[in-house]
CSV table of C-alpha atoms and ligand atoms in Angstrom, one decimal:
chain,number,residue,atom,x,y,z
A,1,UNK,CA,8.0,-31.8,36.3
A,2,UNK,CA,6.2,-29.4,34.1
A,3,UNK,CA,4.8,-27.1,36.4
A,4,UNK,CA,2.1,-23.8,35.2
A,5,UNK,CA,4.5,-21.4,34.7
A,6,UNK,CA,6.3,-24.0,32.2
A,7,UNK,CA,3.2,-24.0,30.5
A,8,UNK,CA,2.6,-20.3,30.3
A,9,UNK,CA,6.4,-20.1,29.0
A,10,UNK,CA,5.5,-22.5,25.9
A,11,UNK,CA,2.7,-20.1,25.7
A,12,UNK,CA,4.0,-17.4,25.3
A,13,UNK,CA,6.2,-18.1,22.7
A,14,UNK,CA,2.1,-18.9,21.2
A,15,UNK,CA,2.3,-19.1,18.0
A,16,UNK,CA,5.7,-19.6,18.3
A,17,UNK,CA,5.4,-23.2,18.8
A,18,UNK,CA,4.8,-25.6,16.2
A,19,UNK,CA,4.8,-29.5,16.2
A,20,UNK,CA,6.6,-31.2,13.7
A,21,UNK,CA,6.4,-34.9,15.7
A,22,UNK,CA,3.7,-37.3,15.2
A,23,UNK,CA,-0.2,-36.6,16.6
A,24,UNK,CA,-0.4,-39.8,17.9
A,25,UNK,CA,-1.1,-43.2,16.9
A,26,UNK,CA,-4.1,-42.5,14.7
A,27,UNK,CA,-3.4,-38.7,13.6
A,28,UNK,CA,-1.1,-37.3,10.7
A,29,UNK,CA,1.7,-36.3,11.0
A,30,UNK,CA,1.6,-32.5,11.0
A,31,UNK,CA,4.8,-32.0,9.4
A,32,UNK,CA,4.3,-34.8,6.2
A,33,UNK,CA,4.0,-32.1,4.1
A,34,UNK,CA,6.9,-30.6,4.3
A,35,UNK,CA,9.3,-33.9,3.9
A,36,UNK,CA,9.5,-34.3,-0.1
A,37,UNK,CA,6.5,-32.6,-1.4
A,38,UNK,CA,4.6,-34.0,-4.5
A,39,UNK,CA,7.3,-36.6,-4.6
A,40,UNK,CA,4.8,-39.2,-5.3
A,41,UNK,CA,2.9,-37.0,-7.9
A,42,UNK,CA,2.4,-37.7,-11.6
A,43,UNK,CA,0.7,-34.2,-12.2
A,44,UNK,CA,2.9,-31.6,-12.7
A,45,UNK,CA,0.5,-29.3,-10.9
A,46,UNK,CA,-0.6,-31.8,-7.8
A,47,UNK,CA,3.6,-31.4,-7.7
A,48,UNK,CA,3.7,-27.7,-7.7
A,49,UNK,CA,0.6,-27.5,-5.2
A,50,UNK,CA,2.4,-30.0,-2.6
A,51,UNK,CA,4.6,-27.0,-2.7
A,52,UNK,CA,2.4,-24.1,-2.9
A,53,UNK,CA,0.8,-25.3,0.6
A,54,UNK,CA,3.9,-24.5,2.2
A,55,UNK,CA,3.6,-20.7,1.6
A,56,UNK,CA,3.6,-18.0,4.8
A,57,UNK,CA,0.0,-16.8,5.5
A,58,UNK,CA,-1.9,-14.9,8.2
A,59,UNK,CA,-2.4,-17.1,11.7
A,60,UNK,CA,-1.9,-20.2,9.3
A,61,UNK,CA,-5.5,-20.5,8.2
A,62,UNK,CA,-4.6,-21.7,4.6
A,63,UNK,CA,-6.9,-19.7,3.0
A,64,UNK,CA,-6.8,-21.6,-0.5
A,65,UNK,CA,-9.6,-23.6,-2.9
A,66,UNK,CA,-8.0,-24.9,-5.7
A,67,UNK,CA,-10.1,-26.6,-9.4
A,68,UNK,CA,-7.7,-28.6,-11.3
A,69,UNK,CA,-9.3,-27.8,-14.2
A,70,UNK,CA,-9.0,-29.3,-17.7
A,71,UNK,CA,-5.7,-29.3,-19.3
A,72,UNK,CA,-2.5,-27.3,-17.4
A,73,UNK,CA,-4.4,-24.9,-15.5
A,74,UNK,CA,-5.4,-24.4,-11.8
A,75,UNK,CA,-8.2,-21.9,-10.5
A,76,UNK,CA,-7.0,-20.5,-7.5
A,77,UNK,CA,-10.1,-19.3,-4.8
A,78,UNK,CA,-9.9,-18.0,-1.4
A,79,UNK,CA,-11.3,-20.1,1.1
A,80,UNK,CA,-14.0,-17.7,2.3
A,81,UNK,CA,-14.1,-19.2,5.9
A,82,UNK,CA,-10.7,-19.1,6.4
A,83,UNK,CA,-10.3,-15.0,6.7
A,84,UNK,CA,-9.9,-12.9,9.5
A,85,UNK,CA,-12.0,-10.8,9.2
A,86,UNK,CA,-11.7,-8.5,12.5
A,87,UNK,CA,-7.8,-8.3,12.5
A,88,UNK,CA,-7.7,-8.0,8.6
A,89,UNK,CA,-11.0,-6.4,8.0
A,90,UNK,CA,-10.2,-5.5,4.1
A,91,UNK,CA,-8.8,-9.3,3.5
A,92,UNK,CA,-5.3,-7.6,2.7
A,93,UNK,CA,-3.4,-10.3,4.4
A,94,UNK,CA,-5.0,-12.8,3.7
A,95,UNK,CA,-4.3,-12.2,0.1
A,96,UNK,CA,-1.1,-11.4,0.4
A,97,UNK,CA,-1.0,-15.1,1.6
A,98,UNK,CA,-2.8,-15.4,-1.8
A,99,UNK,CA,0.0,-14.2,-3.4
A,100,UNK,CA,2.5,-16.2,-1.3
A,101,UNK,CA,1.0,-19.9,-2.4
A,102,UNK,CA,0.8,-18.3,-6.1
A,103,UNK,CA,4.7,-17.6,-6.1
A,104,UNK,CA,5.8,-21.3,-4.6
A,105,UNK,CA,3.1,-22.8,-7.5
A,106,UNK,CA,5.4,-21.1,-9.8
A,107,UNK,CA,8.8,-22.0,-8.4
A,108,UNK,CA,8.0,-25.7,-8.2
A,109,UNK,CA,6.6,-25.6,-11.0
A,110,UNK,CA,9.9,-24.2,-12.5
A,111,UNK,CA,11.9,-27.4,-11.2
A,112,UNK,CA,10.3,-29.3,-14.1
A,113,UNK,CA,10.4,-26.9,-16.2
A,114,UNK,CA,7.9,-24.7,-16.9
A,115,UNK,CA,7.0,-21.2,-17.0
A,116,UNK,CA,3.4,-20.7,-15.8
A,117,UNK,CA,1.6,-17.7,-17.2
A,118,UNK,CA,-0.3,-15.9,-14.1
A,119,UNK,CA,-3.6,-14.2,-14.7
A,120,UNK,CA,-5.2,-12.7,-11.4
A,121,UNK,CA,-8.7,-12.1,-11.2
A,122,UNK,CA,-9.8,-13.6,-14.4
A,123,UNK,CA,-13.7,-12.7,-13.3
A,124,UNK,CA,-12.9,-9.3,-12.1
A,125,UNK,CA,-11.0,-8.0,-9.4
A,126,UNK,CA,-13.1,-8.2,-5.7
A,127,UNK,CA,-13.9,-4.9,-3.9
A,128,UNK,CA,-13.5,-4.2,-0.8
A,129,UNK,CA,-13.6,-8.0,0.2
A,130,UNK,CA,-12.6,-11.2,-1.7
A,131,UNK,CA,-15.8,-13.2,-2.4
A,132,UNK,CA,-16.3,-16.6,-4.4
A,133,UNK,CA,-15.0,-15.3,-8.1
A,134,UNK,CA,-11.7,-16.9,-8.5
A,135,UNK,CA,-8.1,-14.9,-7.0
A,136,UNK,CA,-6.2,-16.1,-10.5
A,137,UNK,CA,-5.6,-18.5,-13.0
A,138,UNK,CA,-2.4,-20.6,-13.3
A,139,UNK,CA,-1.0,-22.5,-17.0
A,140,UNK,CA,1.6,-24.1,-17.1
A,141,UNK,CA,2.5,-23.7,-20.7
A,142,UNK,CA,4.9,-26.0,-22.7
A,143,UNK,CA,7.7,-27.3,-20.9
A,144,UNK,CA,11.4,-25.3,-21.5
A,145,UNK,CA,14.2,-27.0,-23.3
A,146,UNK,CA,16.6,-25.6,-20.5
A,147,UNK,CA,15.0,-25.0,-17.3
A,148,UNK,CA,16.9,-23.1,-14.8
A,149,UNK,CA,14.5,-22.7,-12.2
A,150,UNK,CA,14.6,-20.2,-9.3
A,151,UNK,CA,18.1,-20.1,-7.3
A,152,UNK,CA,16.1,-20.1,-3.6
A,153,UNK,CA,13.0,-22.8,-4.6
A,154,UNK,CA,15.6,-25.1,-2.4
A,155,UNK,CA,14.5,-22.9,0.6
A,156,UNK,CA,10.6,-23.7,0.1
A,157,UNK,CA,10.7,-26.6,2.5
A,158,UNK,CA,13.2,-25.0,5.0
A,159,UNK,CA,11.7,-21.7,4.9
A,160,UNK,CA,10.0,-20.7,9.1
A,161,UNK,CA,8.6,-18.2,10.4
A,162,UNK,CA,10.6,-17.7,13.4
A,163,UNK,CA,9.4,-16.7,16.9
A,164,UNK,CA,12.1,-17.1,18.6
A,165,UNK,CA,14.4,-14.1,20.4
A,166,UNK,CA,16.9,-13.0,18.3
A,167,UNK,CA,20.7,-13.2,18.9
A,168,UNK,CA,22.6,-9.4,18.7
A,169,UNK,CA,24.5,-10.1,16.0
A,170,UNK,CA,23.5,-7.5,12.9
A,171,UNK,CA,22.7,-8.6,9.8
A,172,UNK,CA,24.9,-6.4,7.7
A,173,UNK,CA,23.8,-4.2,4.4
A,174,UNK,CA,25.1,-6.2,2.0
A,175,UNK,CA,23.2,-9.0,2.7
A,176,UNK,CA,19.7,-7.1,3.5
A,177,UNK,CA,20.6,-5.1,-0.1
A,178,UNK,CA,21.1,-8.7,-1.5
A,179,UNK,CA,17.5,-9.5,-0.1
A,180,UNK,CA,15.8,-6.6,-1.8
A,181,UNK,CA,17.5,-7.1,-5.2
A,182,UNK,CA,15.8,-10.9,-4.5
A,183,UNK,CA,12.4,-9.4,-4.6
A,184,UNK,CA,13.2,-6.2,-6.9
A,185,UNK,CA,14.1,-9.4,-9.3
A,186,UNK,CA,10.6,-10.3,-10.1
A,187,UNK,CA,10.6,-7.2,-12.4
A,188,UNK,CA,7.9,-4.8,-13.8
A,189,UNK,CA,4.9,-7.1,-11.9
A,190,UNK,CA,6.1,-6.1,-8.4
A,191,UNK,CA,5.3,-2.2,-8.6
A,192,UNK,CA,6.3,-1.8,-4.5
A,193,UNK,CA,9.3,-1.3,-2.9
A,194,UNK,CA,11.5,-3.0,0.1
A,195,UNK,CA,13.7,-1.3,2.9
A,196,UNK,CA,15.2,-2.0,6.1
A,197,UNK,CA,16.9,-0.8,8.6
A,198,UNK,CA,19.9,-2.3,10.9
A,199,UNK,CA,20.5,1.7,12.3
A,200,UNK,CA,20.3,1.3,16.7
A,201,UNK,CA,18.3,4.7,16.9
A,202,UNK,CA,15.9,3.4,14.2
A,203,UNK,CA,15.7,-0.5,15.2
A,204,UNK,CA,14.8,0.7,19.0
A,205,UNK,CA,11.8,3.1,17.4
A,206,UNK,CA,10.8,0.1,15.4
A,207,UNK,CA,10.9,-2.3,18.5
A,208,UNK,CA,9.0,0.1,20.6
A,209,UNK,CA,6.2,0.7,18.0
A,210,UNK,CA,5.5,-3.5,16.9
A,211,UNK,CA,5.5,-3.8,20.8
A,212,UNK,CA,2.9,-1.8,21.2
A,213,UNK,CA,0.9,-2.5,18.2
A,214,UNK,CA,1.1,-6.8,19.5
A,215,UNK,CA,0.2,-4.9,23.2
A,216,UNK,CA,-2.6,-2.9,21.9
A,217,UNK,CA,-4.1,-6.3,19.7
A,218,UNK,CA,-3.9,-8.3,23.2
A,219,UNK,CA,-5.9,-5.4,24.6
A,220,UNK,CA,-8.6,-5.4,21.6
A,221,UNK,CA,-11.6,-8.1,22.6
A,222,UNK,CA,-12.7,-8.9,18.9
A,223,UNK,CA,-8.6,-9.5,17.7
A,224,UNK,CA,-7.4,-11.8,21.0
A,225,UNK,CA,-10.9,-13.4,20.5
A,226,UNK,CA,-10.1,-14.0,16.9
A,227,UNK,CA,-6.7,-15.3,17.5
A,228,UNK,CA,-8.0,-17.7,20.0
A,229,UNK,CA,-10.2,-19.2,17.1
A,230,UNK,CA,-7.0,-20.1,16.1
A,231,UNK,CA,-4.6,-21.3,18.6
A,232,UNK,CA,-4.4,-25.2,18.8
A,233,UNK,CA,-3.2,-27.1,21.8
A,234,UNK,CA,-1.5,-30.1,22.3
A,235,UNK,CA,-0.6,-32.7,19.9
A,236,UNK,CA,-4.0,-34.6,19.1
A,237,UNK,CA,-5.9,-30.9,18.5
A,238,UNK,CA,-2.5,-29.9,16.2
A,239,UNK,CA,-3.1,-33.4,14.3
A,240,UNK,CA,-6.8,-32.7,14.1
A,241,UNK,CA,-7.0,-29.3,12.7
A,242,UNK,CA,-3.2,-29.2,10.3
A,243,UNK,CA,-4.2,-26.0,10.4
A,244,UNK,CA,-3.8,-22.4,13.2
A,245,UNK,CA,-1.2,-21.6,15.3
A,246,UNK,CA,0.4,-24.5,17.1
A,247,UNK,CA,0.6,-24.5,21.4
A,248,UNK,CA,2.9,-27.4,22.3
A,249,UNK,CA,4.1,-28.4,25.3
A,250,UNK,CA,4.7,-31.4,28.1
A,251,UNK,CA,1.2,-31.2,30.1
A,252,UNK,CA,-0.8,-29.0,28.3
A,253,UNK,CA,-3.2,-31.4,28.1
A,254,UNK,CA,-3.6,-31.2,31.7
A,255,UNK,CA,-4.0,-27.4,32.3
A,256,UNK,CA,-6.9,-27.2,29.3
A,257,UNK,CA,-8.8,-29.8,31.7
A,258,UNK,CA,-7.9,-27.7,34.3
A,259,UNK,CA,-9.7,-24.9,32.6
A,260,UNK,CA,-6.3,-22.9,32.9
A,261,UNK,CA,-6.0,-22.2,29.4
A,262,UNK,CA,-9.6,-21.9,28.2
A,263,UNK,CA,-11.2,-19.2,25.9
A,264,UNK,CA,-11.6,-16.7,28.7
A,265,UNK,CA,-8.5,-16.6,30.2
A,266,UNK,CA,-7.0,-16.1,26.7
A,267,UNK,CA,-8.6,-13.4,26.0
A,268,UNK,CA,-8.6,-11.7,29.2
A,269,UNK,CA,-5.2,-9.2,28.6
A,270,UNK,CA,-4.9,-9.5,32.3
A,271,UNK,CA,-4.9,-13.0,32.9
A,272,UNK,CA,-1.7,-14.9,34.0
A,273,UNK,CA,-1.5,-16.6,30.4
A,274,UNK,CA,-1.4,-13.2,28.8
A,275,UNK,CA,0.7,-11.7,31.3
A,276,UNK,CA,3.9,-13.9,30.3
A,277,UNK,CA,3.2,-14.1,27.2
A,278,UNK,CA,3.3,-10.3,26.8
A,279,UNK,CA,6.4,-10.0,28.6
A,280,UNK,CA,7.9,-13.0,26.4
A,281,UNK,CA,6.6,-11.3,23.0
A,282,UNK,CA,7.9,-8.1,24.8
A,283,UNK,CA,11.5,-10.0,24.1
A,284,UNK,CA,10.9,-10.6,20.9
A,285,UNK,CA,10.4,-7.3,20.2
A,286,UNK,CA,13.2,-5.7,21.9
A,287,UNK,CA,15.9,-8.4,20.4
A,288,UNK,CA,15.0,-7.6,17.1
A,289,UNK,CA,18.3,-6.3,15.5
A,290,UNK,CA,16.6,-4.9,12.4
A,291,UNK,CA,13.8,-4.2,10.5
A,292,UNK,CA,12.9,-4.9,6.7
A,293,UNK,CA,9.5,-3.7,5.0
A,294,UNK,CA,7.9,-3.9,2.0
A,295,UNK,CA,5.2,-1.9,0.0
A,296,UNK,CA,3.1,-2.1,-2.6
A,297,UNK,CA,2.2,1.2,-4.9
A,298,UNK,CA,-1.9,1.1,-4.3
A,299,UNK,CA,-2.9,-1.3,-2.4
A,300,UNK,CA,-5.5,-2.9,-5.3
A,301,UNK,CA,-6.2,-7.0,-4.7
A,302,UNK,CA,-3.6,-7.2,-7.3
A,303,UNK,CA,-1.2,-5.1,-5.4
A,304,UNK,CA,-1.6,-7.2,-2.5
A,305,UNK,CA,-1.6,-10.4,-4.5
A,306,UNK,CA,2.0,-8.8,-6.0
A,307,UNK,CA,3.5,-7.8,-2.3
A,308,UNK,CA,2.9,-12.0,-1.6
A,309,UNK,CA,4.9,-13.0,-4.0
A,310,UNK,CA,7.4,-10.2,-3.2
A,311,UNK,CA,7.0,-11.5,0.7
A,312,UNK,CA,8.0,-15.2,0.0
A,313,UNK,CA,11.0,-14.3,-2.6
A,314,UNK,CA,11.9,-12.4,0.1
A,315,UNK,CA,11.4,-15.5,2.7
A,316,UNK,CA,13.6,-17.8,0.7
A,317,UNK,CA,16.1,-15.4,0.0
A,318,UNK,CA,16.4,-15.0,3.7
A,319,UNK,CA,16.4,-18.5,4.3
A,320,UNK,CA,19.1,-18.9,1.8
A,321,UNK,CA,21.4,-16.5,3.6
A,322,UNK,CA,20.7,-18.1,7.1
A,323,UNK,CA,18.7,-14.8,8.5
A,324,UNK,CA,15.7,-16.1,10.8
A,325,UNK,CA,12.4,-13.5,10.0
A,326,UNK,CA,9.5,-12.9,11.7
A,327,UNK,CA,6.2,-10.4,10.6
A,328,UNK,CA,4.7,-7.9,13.1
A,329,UNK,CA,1.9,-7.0,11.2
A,330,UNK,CA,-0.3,-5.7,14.1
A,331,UNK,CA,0.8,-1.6,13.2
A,332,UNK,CA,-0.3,-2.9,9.6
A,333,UNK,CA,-3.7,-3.8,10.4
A,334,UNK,CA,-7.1,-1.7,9.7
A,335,UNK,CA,-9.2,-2.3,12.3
A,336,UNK,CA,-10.4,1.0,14.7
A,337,UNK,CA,-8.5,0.2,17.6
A,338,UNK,CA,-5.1,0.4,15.9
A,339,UNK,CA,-5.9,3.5,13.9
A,340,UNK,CA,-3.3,5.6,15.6
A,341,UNK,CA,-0.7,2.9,15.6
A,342,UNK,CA,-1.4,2.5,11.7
A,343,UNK,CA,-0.6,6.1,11.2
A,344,UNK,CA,2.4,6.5,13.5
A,345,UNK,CA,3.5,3.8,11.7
A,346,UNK,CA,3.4,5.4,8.6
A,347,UNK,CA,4.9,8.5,9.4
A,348,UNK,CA,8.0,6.0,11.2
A,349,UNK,CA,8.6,4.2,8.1
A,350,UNK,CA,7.8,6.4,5.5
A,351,UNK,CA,6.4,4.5,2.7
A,352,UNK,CA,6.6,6.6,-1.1
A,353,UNK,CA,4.1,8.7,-1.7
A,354,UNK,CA,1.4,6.6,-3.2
A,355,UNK,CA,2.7,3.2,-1.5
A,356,UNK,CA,0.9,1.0,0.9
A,357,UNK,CA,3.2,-1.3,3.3
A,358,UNK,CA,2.6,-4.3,3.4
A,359,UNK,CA,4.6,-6.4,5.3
A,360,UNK,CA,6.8,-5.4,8.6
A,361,UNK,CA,8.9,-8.1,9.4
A,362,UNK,CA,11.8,-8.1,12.2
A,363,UNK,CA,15.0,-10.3,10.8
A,364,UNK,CA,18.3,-11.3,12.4
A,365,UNK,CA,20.0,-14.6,13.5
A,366,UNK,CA,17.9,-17.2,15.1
A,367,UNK,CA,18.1,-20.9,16.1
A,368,UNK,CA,16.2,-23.1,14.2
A,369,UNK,CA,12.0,-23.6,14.9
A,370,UNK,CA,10.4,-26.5,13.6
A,371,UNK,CA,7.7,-26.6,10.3
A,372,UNK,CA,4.1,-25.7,11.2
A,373,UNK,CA,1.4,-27.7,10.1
A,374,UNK,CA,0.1,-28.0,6.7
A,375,UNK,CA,-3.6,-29.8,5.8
A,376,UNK,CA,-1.8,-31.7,2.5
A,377,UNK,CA,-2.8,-30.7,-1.4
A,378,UNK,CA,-6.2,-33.3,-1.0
A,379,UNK,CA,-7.6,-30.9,1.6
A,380,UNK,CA,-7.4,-27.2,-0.5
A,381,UNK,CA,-9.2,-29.3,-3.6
A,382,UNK,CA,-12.3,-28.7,-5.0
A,383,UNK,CA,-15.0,-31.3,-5.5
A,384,UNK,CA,-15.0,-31.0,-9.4
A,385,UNK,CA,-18.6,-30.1,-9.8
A,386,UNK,CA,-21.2,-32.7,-11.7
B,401,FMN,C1,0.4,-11.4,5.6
B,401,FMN,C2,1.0,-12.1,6.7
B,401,FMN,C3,1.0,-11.5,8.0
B,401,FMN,C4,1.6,-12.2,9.0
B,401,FMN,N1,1.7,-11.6,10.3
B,401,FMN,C5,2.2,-12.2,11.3
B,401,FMN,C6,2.3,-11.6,12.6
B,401,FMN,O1,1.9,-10.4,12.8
B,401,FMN,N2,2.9,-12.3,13.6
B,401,FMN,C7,3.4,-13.5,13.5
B,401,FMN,O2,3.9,-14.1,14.4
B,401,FMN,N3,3.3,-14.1,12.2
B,401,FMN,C8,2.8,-13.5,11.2
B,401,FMN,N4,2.8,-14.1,9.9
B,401,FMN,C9,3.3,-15.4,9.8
B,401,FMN,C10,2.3,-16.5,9.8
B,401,FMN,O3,1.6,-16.6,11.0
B,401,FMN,C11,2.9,-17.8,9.3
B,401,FMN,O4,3.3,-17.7,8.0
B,401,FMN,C12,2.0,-19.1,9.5
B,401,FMN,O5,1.7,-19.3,10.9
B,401,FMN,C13,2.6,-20.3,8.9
B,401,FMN,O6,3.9,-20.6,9.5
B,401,FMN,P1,5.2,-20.7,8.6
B,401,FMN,O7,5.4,-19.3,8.0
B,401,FMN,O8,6.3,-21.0,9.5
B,401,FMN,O9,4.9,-21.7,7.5
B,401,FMN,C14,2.2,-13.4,8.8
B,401,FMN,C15,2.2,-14.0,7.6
B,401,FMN,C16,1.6,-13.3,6.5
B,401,FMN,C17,1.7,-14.0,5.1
């Protein structure tokens, strides 16, 4: 029998869980995206946008307007209504997420072949918000004699973010060195850096400060409020939206009639919902058997468009090896309420002189989590205008 405190354990893994069965008789499939992308597409680019959809990005609001404009290019936009705008109050994340969907265009683009040519910010680059120019401009180029692709592009449908606790086991320094040189790879366009850390004195600083950077967002009105905006329940609402952080379980259903896991108890820090789920999330934190983080020198849109595609190189290469990873980006973030977090977090990790960080992510051994929903290529298309 599911009982309440079954259903505040699904919840607290929150955006932890993620359907990847059917909505129901008259709702997509959630997953569909991620079964053979683009496999039914003609257009090269409609193939490497199938695959683009897939990338990481903040709360999974899909931020991304795309023209398919004349010829072999795509405009790339940010969907203004999908920010966050209290949590991420400079839209730094959200283009990082930018930058993620901009490296998977290119890899799947890559399987057949070609070699797109980049340009960010054609119109100018936005400042100190995105706004409606166009993020970057993609051409494909003529198709190579002897494509060789990317080596992890395999990993672009089996790439999670994992919520999950962690086993103890260590990743060793081989195979976190072999993740940097993954992203170092990209050459002279990534200008940041990546480091980790698998050293116990360090990891248990790290664990202690992401826990109380998630503990200090649950205690912040505007960013649990925000969050909420985002947090979908059940299969049909998961099916409606494709989009958010996915809340699955036997009998939610039942306890959102209830009223048990409305808007008020989920942002109440003290409620019973939050309660478990901060001593769940507390878990996640203190499992975490090391760290890896990644800057950016400046932190410019292009910087942060740059640290994406860093970020998901990164995420396939971990993929590839088997390591499970997870962001905690709350120490990151540049709203008020965090402001001493932010700056103990920088004197912990240290970043070069000059270099923004970007992306904190825990990493380790995990068992498997299911895809989170995706809205499909038709949805992130512009009307083409008359
Ligand atoms: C810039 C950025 C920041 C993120 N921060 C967090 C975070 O703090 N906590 C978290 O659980 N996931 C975080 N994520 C992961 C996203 O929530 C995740 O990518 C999204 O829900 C889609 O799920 P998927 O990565 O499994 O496809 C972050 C992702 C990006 C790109």
């Amino acid at each position: 029998m599911t009982t309440r405190r079954h259903v505040l354990e699904w919840l607290a893994a929150a955006p932890v869980l993620s359907a990847c069965s059917g909505g129901g008789a008259d709702l997509p499939d959630p997953a569909a995206a991620w079964r053979d992308p683009g496999a039914a597409e003609a257009d090269v680019r409609r193939f490497a946008l199938a695959h683009a959809i897939l990338a990481p990005n903040p709360h999974n609001t899909q931020p991304w307007l795309v023209d398919l404009d004349d010829g072999d290019a795509i405009t790339l936009y940010c969907d203004l209504d999908r920010r966050l705008p209290f949590t991420d109050p400079l839209d730094r994340q959200i283009t990082i997420g930018c930058g993620c969907f901009l490296e998977l265009y290119r890899m799947a683009a890559g399987m057949g072949g070609y070699w797109p040519t980049i340009e960010f910010f054609p119109e100018g680059e936005p400042t100190p918000r995105l706004d409606t120019r166009p993020i970057a401009r993609v051409t494909l180029g003529p198709q190579q004699q002897q494509p060789n692709g990317y080596p992890t592009s395999a990993q672009i449908t089996r790439r999670r973010t994992n919520r999950k606790p962690f086993e103890a086991r260590v990743p060793d320094a081989t195979m976190l060195d072999e993740l940097v040189n993954a992203v170092v790879g990209m050459g002279e366009e990534y200008t940041g850096a990546m480091f980790w850390t698998n050293e116990a004195a360090r990891v248990a600083q790290a664990r202690d400060l992401v826990w109380r950077a998630w503990d200090r967002e649950l205690r912040t009105e505007g960013a649990a409020a925000e969050t909420y905006e985002w947090l979908r329940f059940g299969r049909e609402e998961i099916a409606r939206h494709l989009d958010g952080l996915s809340i699955d379980a036997p009998g939610i259903g039942i306890f959102r009639i209830l009223g048990q896991l409305d808007r008020e108890e989920l942002i109440d820090p003290n409620s019973e919902a939050n309660k478990t789920a901060a001593r769940d999330w507390r878990e996640l934190a203190m499992t975490s058997p090391a760290f890896v983080w990644l800057t950016s020198n400046g932190d410019t849109p292009g910087a942060r468009l740059n640290a994406g595609r860093a970020y998901a190189r990164f995420a396939l290469a971990a993929s590839d090896a088997g390591l499970a990873i997870h962001p905690w980006s709350q120490a990151l973030q540049e709203y008020q309420e965090m402001a001493d977090l932010y700056a103990e977090m920088r004197t912990f990790l240290a970043p070069p002189e000059g270099d923004t960080v970007q992306m904190l992510v825990r990493i380790g051994y995990g068992q498997d989590v299911p895809p989170s929903p995706r809205r499909g290529v038709d949805a992130i298309l512009r009307p083409p205008s008359p």
